[in-house]
Coordinates of C-alpha atoms and ligand atoms in Angstrom, one line a residue:
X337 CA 18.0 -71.8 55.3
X338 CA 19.5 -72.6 51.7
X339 CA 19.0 -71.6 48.2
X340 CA 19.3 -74.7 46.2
X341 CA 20.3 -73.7 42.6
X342 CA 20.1 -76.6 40.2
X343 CA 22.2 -76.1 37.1
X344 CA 24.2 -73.5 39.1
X345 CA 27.7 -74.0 37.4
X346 CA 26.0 -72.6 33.7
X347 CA 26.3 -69.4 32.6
X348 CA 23.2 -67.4 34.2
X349 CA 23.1 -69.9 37.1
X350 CA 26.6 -69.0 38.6
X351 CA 25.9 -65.2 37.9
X352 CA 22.8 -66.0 40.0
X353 CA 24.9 -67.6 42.4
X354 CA 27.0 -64.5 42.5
X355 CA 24.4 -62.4 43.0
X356 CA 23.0 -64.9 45.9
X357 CA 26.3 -65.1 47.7
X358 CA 26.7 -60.9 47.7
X359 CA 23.2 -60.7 49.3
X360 CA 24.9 -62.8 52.0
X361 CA 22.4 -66.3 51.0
X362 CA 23.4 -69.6 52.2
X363 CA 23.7 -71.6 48.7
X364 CA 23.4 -75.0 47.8
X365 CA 24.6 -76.4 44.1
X366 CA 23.1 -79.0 41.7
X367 CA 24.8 -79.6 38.9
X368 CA 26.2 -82.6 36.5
X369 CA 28.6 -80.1 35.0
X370 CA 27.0 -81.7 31.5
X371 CA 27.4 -78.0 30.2
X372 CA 28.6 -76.2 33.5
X373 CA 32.2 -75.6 35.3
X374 CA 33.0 -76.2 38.4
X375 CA 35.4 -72.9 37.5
X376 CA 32.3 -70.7 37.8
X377 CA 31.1 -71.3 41.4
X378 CA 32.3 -68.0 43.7
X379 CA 31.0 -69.9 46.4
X380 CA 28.2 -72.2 47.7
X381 CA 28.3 -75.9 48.2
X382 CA 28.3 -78.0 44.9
X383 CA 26.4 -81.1 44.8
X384 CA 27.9 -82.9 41.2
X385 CA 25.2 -85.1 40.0
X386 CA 22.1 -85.4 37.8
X387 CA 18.3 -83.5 38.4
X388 CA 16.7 -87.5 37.8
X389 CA 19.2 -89.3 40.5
X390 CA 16.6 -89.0 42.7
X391 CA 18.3 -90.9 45.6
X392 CA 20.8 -87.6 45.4
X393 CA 18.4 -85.5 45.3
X394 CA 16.3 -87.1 48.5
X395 CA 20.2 -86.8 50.1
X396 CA 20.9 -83.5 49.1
X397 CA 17.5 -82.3 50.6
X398 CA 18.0 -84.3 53.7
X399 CA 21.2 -82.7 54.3
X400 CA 20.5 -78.9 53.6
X401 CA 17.7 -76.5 54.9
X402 CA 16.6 -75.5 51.8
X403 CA 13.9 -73.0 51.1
X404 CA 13.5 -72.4 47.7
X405 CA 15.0 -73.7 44.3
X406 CA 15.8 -71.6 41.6
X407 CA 15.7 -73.9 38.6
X408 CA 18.1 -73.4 35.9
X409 CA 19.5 -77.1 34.9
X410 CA 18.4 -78.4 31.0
X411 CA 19.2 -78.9 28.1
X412 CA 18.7 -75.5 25.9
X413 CA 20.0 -75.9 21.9
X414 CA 17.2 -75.4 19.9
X415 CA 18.9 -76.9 16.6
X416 CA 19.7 -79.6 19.2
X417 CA 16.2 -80.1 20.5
X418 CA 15.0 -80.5 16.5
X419 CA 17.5 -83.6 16.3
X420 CA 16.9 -85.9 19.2
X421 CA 13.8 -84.6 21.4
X422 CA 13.9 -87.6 23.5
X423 CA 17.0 -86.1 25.2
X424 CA 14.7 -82.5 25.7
X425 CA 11.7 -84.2 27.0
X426 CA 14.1 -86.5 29.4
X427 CA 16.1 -83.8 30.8
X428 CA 13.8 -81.2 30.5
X429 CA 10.6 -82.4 31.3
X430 CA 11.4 -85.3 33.2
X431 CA 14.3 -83.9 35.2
X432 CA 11.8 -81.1 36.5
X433 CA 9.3 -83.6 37.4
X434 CA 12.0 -85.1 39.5
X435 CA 13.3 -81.8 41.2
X436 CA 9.2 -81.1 42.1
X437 CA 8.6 -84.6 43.5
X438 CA 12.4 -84.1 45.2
X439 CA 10.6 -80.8 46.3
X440 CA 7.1 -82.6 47.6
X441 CA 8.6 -84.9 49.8
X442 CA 11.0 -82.1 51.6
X443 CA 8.5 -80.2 52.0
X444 CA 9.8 -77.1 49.8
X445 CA 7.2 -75.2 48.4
X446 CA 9.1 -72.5 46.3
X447 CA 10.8 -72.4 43.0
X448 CA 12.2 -69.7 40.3
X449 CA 12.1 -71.7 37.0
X450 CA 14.5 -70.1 34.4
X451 CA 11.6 -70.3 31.2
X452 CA 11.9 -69.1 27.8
X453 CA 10.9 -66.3 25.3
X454 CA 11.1 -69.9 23.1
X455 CA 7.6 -70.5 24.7
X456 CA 5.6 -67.9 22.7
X457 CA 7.0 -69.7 19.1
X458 CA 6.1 -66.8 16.3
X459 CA 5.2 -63.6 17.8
X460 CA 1.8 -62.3 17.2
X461 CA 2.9 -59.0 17.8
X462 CA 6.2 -57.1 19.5
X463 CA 7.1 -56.6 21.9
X464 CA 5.4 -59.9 23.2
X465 CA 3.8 -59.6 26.3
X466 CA 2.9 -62.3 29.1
X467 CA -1.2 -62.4 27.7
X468 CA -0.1 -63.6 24.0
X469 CA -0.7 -67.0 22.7
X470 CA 2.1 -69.4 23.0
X471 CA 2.8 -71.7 20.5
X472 CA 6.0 -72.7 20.7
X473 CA 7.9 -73.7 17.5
X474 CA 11.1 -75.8 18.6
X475 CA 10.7 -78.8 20.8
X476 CA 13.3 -76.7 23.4
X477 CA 10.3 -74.2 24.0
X478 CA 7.4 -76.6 23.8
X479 CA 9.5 -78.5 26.9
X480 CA 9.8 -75.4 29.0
X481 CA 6.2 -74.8 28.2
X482 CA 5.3 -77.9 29.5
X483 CA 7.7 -77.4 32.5
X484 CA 5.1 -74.2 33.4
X485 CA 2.4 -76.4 32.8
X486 CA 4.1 -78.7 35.3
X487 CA 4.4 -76.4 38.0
X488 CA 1.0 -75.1 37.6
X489 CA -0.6 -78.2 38.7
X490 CA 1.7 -78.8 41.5
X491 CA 0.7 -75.4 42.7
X492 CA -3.6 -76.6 42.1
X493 CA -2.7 -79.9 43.6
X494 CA 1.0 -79.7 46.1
X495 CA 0.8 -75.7 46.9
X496 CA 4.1 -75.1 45.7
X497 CA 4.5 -71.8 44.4
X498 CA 6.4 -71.1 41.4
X499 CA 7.5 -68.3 39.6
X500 CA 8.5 -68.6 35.9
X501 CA 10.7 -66.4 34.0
X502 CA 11.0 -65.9 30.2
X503 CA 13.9 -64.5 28.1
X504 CA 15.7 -64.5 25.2
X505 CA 19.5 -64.5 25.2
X506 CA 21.6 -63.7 28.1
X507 CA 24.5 -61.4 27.3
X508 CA 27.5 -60.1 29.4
X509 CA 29.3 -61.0 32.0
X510 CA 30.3 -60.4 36.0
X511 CA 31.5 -57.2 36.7
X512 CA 34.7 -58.8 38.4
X513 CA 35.6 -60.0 35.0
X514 CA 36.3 -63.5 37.0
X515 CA 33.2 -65.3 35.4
X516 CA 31.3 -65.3 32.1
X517 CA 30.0 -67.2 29.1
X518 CA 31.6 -70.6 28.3
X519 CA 29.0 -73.0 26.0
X520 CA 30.6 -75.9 24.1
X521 CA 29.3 -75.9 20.9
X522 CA 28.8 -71.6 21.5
X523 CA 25.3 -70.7 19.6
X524 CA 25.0 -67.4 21.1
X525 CA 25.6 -64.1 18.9
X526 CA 27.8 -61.8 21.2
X527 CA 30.5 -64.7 22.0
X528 CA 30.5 -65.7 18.8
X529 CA 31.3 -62.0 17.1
X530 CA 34.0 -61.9 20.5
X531 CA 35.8 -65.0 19.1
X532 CA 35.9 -63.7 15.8
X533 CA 37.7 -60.4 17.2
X534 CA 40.0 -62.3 18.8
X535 CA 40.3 -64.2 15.7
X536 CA 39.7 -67.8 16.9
X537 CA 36.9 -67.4 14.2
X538 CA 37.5 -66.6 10.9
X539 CA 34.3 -64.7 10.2
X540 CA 30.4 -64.2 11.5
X541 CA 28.4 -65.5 9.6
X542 CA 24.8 -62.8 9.3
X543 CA 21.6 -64.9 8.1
X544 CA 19.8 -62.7 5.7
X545 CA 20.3 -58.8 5.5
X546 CA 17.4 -58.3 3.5
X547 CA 14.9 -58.5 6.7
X548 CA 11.9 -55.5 6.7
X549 CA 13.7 -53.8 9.7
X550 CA 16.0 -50.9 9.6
X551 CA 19.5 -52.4 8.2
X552 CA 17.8 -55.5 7.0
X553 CA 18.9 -58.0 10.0
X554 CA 17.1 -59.6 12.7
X555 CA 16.2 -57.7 16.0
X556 CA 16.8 -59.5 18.9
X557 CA 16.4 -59.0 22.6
X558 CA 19.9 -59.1 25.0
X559 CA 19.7 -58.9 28.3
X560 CA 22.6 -58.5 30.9
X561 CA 23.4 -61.4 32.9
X562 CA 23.8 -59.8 36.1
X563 CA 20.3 -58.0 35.2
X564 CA 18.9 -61.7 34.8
X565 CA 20.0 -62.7 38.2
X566 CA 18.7 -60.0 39.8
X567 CA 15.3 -60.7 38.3
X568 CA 15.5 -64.4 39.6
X569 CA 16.7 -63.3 43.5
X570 CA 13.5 -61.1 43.2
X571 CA 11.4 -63.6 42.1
X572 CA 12.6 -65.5 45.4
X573 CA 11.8 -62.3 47.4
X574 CA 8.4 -62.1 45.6
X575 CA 7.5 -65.9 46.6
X576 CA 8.7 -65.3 50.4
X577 CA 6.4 -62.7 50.6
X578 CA 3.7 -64.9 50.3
X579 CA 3.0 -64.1 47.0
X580 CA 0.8 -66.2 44.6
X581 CA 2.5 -68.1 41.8
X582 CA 3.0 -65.8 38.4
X583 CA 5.5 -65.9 35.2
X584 CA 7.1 -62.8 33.7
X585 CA 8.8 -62.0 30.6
X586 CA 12.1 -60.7 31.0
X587 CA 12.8 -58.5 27.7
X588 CA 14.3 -54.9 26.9
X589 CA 11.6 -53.9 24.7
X590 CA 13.6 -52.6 21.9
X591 CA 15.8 -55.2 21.0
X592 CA 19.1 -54.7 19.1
X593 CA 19.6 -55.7 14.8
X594 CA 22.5 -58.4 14.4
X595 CA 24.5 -55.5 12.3
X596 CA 24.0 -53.1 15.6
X597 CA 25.5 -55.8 17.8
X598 CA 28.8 -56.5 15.3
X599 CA 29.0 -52.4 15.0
X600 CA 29.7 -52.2 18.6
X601 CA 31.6 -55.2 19.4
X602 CA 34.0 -53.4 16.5
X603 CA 33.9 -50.5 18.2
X604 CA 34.3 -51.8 21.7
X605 CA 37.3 -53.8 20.8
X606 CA 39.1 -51.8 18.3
X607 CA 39.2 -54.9 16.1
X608 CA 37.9 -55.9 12.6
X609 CA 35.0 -58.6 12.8
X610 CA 35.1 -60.0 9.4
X611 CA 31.2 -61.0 8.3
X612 CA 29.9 -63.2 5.6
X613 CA 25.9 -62.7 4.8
X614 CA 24.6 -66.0 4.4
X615 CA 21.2 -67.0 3.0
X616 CA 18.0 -66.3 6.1
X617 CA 17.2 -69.8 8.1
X618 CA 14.0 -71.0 8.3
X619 CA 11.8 -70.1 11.0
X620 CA 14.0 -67.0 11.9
X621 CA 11.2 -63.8 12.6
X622 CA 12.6 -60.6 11.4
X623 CA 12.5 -59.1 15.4
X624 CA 12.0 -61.2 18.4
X625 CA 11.8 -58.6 21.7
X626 CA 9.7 -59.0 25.1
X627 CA 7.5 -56.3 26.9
X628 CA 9.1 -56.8 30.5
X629 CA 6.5 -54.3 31.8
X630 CA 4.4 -56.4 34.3
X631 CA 8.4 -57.3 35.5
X632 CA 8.8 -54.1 36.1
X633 CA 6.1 -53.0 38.1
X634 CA 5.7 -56.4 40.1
X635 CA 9.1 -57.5 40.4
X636 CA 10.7 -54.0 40.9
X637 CA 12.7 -55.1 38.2
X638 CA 14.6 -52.4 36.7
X639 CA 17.3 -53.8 34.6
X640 CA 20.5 -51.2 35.4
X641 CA 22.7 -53.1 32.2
X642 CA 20.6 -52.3 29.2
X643 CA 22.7 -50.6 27.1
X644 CA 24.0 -53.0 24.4
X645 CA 27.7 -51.5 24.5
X646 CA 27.9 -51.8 28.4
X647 CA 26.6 -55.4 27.5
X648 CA 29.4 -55.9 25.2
X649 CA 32.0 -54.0 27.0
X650 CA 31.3 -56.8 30.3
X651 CA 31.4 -59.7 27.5
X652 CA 34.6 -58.8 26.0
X653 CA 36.4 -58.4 29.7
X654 CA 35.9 -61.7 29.9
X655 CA 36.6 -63.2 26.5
X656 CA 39.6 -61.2 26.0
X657 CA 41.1 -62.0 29.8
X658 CA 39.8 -65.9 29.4
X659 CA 40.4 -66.7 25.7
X660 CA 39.7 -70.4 26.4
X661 CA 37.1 -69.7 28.7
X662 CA 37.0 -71.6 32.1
X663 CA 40.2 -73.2 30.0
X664 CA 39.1 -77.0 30.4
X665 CA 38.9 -79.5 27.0
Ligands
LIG1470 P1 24.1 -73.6 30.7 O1 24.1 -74.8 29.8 O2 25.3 -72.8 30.8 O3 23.6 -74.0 32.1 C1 22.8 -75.1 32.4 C2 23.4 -75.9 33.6 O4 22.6 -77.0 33.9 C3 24.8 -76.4 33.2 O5 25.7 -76.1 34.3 C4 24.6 -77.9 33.1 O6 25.7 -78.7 33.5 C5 23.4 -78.1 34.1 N1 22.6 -79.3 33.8 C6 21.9 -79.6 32.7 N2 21.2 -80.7 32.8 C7 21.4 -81.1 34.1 C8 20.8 -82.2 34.9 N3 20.0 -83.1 34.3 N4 21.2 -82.3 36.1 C9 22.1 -81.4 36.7 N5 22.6 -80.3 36.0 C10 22.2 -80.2 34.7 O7 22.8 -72.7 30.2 P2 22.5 -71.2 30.5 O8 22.7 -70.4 29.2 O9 23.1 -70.8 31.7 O10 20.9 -71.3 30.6 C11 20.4 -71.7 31.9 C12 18.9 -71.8 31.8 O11 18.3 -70.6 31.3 C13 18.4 -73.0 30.9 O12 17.4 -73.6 31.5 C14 18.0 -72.3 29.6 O13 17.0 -73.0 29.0 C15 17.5 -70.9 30.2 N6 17.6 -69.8 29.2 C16 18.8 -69.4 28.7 C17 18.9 -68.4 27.8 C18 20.3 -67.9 27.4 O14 20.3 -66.9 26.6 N7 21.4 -68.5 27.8 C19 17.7 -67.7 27.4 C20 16.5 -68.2 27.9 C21 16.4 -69.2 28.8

């Protein structure tokens, strides 16, 4: 029987994949390369198309075995999300009611959804843990939230189990060097001090160094991409063993402060990382981290990548071997 990936060509889906593949999986692919690359895929058998074709979807689950989905395609910019929320409740919210319905009528009652640390909005209190309120703040979170929502009921109603996962940003890349992070526009912190190193930038911009934390900038939480897919292959291993539906945060606890990050990328490549402090954004909190406790002792989770200079060792392999990325326009 098949994993069927959806959004498998992005950045944490083909490390998932990757991590699938080496635990000798048979994998299936759905992806409408909106965001993705064909480039990425070790493996597996791609399916190009859209989440809401559902006549694709009814022939992709006609054609493969497939016993659980780990659900990574959407849209996920929150500036985007801000500007046009019809295209984040379509894909989002609508595109997952289409995979579950797709789901229903095989007869496939397990699914990973890749969630969001987005769905707590303003912490109460750090590190978040899965009990606090969530109140999410962009219209990105607020669909992923409903997305839980979603799968909740199909679990009251359907009996299909779910288990959702929520993080913040996804850093690193494959050990093999032969896969990484490639988003067009980039909005992600490591890449984008990276691509200043290697100069294609001309500076990082740092919003707001006057922050009540150590050096004054935001603490955020990284975690290691290959640390990510482990978590979701467990989550797959949890659900076969007959285990209940239940959502986890995926967090390191500490977090790492913007300066901390650009410090170690200078020091990890030897090269100057010009920064210009800019004026704080709206609606940035000073640290942002998750509890990934219950994870931990649930799961077995025990993220082996934590350090934030192996993170941004793995990273710059990549960007400094692939300085266009997976190369295409
Ligand atoms: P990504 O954009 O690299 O991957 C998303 C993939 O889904 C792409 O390959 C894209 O082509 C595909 N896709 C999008 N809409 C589709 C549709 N309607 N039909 C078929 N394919 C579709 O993003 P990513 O960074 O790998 O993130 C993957 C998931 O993880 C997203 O759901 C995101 O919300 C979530 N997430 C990401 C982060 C992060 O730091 N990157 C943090 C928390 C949660």
């Amino acid at each position: 029987m098949a994993i069927l990936v959806t959004g498998g060509a992005g950045y944490i889906g083909s490390h998932t994949v990757a991590e699938l593949l080496d635990r000798g999986e048979e994998v299936v692919v759905l992806d409408s390369l909106v965001t993705g690359h064909r480039e990425s895929l070790l493996g597996g058998k791609l399916y190009v198309g859209d989440l809401r074709d559902k006549e694709l979807l009814a022939k992709l689950f006609a054609e493969n075995d497939i016993e659980a989905v780990i659900h990574f395609a959407a849209s996920s910019l929150v500036g985007e999300s801000m500007k046009d929320p019809v295209k984040y409740y379509d894909n989002n919210v609508y595109g997952t009611q289409c995979l579950l319905e797709g789901m229903q009528k095989a007869r496939v009652d397990k699914i990973v959804f890749s969630s969001t640390a987005a769905t707590y909005g303003e912490p109460e209190k750090v590190p978040i843990e899965e009990t606090d309120r969530t109140e999410p703040s962009n219209v990105y979170g607020e669909t992923k939230l409903t997305m839980e929502r979603m799968m909740s009921w199909f679990d009251k109603v359907l009996g299909i189990k779910y288990v959702a996962l929520r993080y913040f940003n996804a850093a690193g890349a494959h050990a093999s060097g032969t896969i990484g992070e490639d988003h067009r526009p980039e909005s992600h912190l490591i890449p984008l001090v990276l691509q200043t190193a290697l100069k294609q930038r001309e500076s990082i911009a740092v919003f707001g160094d006057d922050y009540p934390t150590e050096d004054g900038t935001c603490i955020r939480d990284y975690i290691h991409v290959s640390d990510l897919a482990d978590a979701h292959v467990r989550a797959v291993t949890y659900l076969r063993s007959g285990s209940g539906s239940n959502f986890f945060n995926l967090g390191n606890g500490l977090g790492f402060s913007v300066k901390e990050v650009i410090e170690t990328a200078k020091e990890v490549t030897g090269l100057d990382i010009p920064v210009v402090i800019q004026e704080r954004r709206a609606g940035d909190p000073a640290v942002l981290v998750a509890s990934s406790d219950k994870a931990r002792s649930v799961l077995g989770w025990n993220p082996s990548r934590a350090n934030l200079k192996e993170i941004i060792r793995s990273a710059w392999n990549w960007h400094s071997s692939h300085p266009s990325g997976y190369g295409e326009a």
